[in-house]
Short mmCIF file of C-alpha atoms in Angstrom, two decimals:
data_model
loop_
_atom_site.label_atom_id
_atom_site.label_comp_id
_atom_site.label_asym_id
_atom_site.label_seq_id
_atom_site.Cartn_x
_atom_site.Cartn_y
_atom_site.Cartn_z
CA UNK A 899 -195.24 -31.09 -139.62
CA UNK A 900 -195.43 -29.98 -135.93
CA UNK A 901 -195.91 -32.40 -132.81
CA UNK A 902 -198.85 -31.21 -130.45
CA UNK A 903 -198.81 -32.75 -126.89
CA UNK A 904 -201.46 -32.98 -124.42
CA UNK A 905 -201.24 -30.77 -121.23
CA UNK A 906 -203.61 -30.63 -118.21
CA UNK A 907 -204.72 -27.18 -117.48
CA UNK A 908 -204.96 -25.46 -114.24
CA UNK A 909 -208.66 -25.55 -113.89
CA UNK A 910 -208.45 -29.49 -114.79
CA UNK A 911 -208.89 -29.67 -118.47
CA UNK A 912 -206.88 -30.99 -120.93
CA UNK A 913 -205.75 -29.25 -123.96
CA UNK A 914 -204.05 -30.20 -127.26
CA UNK A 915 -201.37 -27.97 -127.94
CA UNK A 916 -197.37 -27.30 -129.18
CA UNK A 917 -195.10 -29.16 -126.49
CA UNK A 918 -193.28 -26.47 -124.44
CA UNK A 919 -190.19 -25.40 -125.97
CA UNK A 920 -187.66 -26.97 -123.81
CA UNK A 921 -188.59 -30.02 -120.94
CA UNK A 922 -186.03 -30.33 -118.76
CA UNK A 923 -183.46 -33.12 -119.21
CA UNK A 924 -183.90 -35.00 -116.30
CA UNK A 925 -186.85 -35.55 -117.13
CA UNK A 926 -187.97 -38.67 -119.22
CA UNK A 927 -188.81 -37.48 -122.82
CA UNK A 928 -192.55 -36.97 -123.54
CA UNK A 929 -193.81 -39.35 -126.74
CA UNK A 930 -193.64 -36.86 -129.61
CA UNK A 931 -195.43 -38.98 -132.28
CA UNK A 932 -199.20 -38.55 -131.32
CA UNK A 933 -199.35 -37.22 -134.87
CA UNK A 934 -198.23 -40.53 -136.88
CA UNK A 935 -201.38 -41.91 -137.67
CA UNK A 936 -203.85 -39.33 -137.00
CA UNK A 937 -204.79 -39.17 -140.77
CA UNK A 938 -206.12 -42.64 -140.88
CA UNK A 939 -207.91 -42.69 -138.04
CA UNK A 940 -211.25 -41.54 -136.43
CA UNK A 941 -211.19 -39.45 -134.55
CA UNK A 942 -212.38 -41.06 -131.11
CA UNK A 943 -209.68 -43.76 -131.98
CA UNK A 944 -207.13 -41.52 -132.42
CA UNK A 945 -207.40 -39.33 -128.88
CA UNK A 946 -207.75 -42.81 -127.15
CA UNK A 947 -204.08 -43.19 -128.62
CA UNK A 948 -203.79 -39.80 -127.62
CA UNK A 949 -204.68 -40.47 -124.30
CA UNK A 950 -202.39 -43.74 -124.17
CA UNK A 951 -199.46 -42.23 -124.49
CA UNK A 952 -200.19 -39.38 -122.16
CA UNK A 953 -201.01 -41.14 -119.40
CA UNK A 954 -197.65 -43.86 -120.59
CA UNK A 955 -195.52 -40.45 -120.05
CA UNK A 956 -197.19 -38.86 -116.79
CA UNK A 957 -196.36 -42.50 -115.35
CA UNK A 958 -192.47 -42.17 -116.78
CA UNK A 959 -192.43 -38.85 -114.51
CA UNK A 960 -194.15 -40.23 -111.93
CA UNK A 961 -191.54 -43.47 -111.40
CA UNK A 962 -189.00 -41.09 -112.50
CA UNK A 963 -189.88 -38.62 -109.10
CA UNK A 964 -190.81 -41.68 -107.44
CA UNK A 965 -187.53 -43.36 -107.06
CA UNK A 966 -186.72 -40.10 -104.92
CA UNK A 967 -189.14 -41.08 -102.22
CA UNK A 968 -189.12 -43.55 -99.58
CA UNK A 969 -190.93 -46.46 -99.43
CA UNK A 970 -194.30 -44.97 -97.71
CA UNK A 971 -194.29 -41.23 -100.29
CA UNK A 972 -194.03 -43.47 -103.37
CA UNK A 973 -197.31 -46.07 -101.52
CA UNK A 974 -198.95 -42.46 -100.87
CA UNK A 975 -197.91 -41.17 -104.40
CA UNK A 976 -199.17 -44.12 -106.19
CA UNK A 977 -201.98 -44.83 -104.17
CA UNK A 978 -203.17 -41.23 -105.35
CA UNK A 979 -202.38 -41.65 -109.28
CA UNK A 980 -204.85 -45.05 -108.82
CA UNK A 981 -207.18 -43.17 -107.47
CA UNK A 982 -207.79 -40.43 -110.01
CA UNK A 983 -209.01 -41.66 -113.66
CA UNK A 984 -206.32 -41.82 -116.46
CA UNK A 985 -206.75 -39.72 -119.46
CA UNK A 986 -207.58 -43.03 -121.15
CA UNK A 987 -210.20 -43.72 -118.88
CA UNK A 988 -212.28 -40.38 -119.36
CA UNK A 989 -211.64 -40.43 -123.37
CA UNK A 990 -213.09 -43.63 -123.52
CA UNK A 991 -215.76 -43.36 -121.33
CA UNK A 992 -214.75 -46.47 -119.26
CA UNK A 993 -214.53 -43.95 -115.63
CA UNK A 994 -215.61 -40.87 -114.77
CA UNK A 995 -213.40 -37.97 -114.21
CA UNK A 996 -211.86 -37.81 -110.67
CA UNK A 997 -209.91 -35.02 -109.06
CA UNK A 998 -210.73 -32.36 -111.66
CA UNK A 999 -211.74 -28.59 -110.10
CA UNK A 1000 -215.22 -28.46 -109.46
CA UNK A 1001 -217.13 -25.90 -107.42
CA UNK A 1002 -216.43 -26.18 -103.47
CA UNK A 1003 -220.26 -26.93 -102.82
CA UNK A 1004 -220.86 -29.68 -104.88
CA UNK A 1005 -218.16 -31.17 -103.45
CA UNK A 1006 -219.69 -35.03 -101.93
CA UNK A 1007 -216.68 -34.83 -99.26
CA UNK A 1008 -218.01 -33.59 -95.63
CA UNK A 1009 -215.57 -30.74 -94.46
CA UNK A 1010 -215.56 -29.53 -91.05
CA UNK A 1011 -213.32 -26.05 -90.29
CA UNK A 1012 -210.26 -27.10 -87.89
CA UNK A 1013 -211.13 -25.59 -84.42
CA UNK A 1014 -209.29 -25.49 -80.87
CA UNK A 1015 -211.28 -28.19 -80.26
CA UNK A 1016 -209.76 -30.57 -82.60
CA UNK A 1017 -206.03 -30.12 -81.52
CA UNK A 1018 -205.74 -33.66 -79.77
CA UNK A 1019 -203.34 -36.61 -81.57
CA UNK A 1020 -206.57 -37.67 -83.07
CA UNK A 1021 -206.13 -35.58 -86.11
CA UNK A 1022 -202.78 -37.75 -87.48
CA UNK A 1023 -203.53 -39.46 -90.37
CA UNK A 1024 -206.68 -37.51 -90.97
CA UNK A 1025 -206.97 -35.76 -94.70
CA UNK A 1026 -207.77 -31.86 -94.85
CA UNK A 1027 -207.72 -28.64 -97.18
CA UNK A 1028 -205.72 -26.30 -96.40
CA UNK A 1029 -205.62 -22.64 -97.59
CA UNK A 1030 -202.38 -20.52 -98.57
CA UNK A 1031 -203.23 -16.90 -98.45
CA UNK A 1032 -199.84 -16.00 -101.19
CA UNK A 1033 -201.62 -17.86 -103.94
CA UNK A 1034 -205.33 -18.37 -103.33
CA UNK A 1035 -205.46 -22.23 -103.68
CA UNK A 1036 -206.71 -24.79 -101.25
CA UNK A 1037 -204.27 -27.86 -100.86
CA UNK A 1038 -205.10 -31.66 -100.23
CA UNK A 1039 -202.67 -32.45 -97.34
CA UNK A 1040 -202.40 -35.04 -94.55
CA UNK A 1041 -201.61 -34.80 -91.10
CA UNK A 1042 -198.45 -36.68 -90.19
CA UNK A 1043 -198.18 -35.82 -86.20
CA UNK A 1044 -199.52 -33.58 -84.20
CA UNK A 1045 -197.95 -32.05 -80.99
CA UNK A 1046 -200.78 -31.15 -78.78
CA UNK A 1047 -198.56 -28.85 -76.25
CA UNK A 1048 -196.65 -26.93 -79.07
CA UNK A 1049 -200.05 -26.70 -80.99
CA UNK A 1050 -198.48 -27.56 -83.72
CA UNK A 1051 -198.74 -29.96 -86.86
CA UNK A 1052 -196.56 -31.96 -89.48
CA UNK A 1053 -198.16 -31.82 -92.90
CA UNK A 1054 -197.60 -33.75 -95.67
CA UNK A 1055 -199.03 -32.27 -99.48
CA UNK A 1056 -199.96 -34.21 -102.21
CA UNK A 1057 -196.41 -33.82 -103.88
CA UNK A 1058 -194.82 -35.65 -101.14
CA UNK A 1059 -193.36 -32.24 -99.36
CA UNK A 1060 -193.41 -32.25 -95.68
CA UNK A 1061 -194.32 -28.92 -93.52
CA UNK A 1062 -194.55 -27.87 -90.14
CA UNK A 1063 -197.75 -25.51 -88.94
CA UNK A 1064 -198.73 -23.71 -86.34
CA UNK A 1065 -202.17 -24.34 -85.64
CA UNK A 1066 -203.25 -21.94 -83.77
CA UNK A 1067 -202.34 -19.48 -86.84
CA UNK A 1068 -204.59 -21.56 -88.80
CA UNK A 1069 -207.22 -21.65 -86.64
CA UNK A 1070 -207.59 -18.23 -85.70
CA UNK A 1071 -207.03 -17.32 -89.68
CA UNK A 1072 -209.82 -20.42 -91.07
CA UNK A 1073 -207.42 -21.94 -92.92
CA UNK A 1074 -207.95 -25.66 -92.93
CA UNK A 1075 -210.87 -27.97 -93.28
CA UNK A 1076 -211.04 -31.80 -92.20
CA UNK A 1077 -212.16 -33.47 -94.80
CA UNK A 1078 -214.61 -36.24 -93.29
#
């Protein structure tokens, strides 16, 4: 008998597959017994269990990196996780998937490109995209402080990890979007 776990792919989908080989200790132990009463079950019943304990363990992780912030990362962190639907959620048909990959123009957020124009202390707190060349990806970040004279910007990403950026760099290479 094998235990499968659920993983969330890159492009946002979730797939049922053989846990990875070895999760790191520190890390709070996945539930390994999704199998248990699969037999007996239909199978709509049986993912919503599925989907239970998935979302039971991305919450142990979550608390588990949590405790690592301060108090306003872990509001920010957790404010996020409530905002995108559970696993349970989608399964069951009670929400609609949020947050999953879809293509940039059907997008229902308003994005304006960042331009000269914008560098003013107006833009803290304000939520953009920004682009890293090295990997291709967009990333959701905020905008912690901005230095007006320096032209430059404190970032924070989704993950809790703090940057600095020089804005006219990302300016002049179309890098970030305001997301409106």
């Amino acid at each position: 008998m094998w235990t499968d776990s659920i993983m969330r792919e890159p492009d946002g989908s979730w797939a049922l597959d053989l846990p990875a080989e070895e999760v790191p200790a520190e890390l709070p132990e996945p539930c390994l017994g999704i199998n248990f009463a699969r037999d007996g079950m239909a199978r709509k019943e049986w993912l919503a269990l599925v989907a239970v304990h998935s979302d039971a363990w991305i919450m142990s992780v979550a608390f588990y990196y949590g405790a690592k912030l301060n108090f306003e990362q872990r509001k920010s962190l957790f404010n996020q996780m409530n905002s995108s639907s559970t696993l349970f959620e989608v399964v069951t048909g009670k929400r609609e998937a949020v947050g999953l990959k879809r293509g940039r123009q059907n997008m229902s957020v308003k994005r304006k490109m960042v331009t000269d124009g914008d560098i003013s202390t107006n833009l803290k707190g304000c939520r953009a995209e920004l682009y890293w060349p090295d990997d291709g990806n967009w990333y959701s970040v905020v905008i912690n402080a901005v230095n007006v004279k320096k032209r430059m910007a404190t970032i924070q990403y989704d993950t809790g990890e703090i940057e600095e950026l020089d804005l006219t760099e990302v300016i002049h290479d179309e890098q970030m979007y305001l997301l409106e």
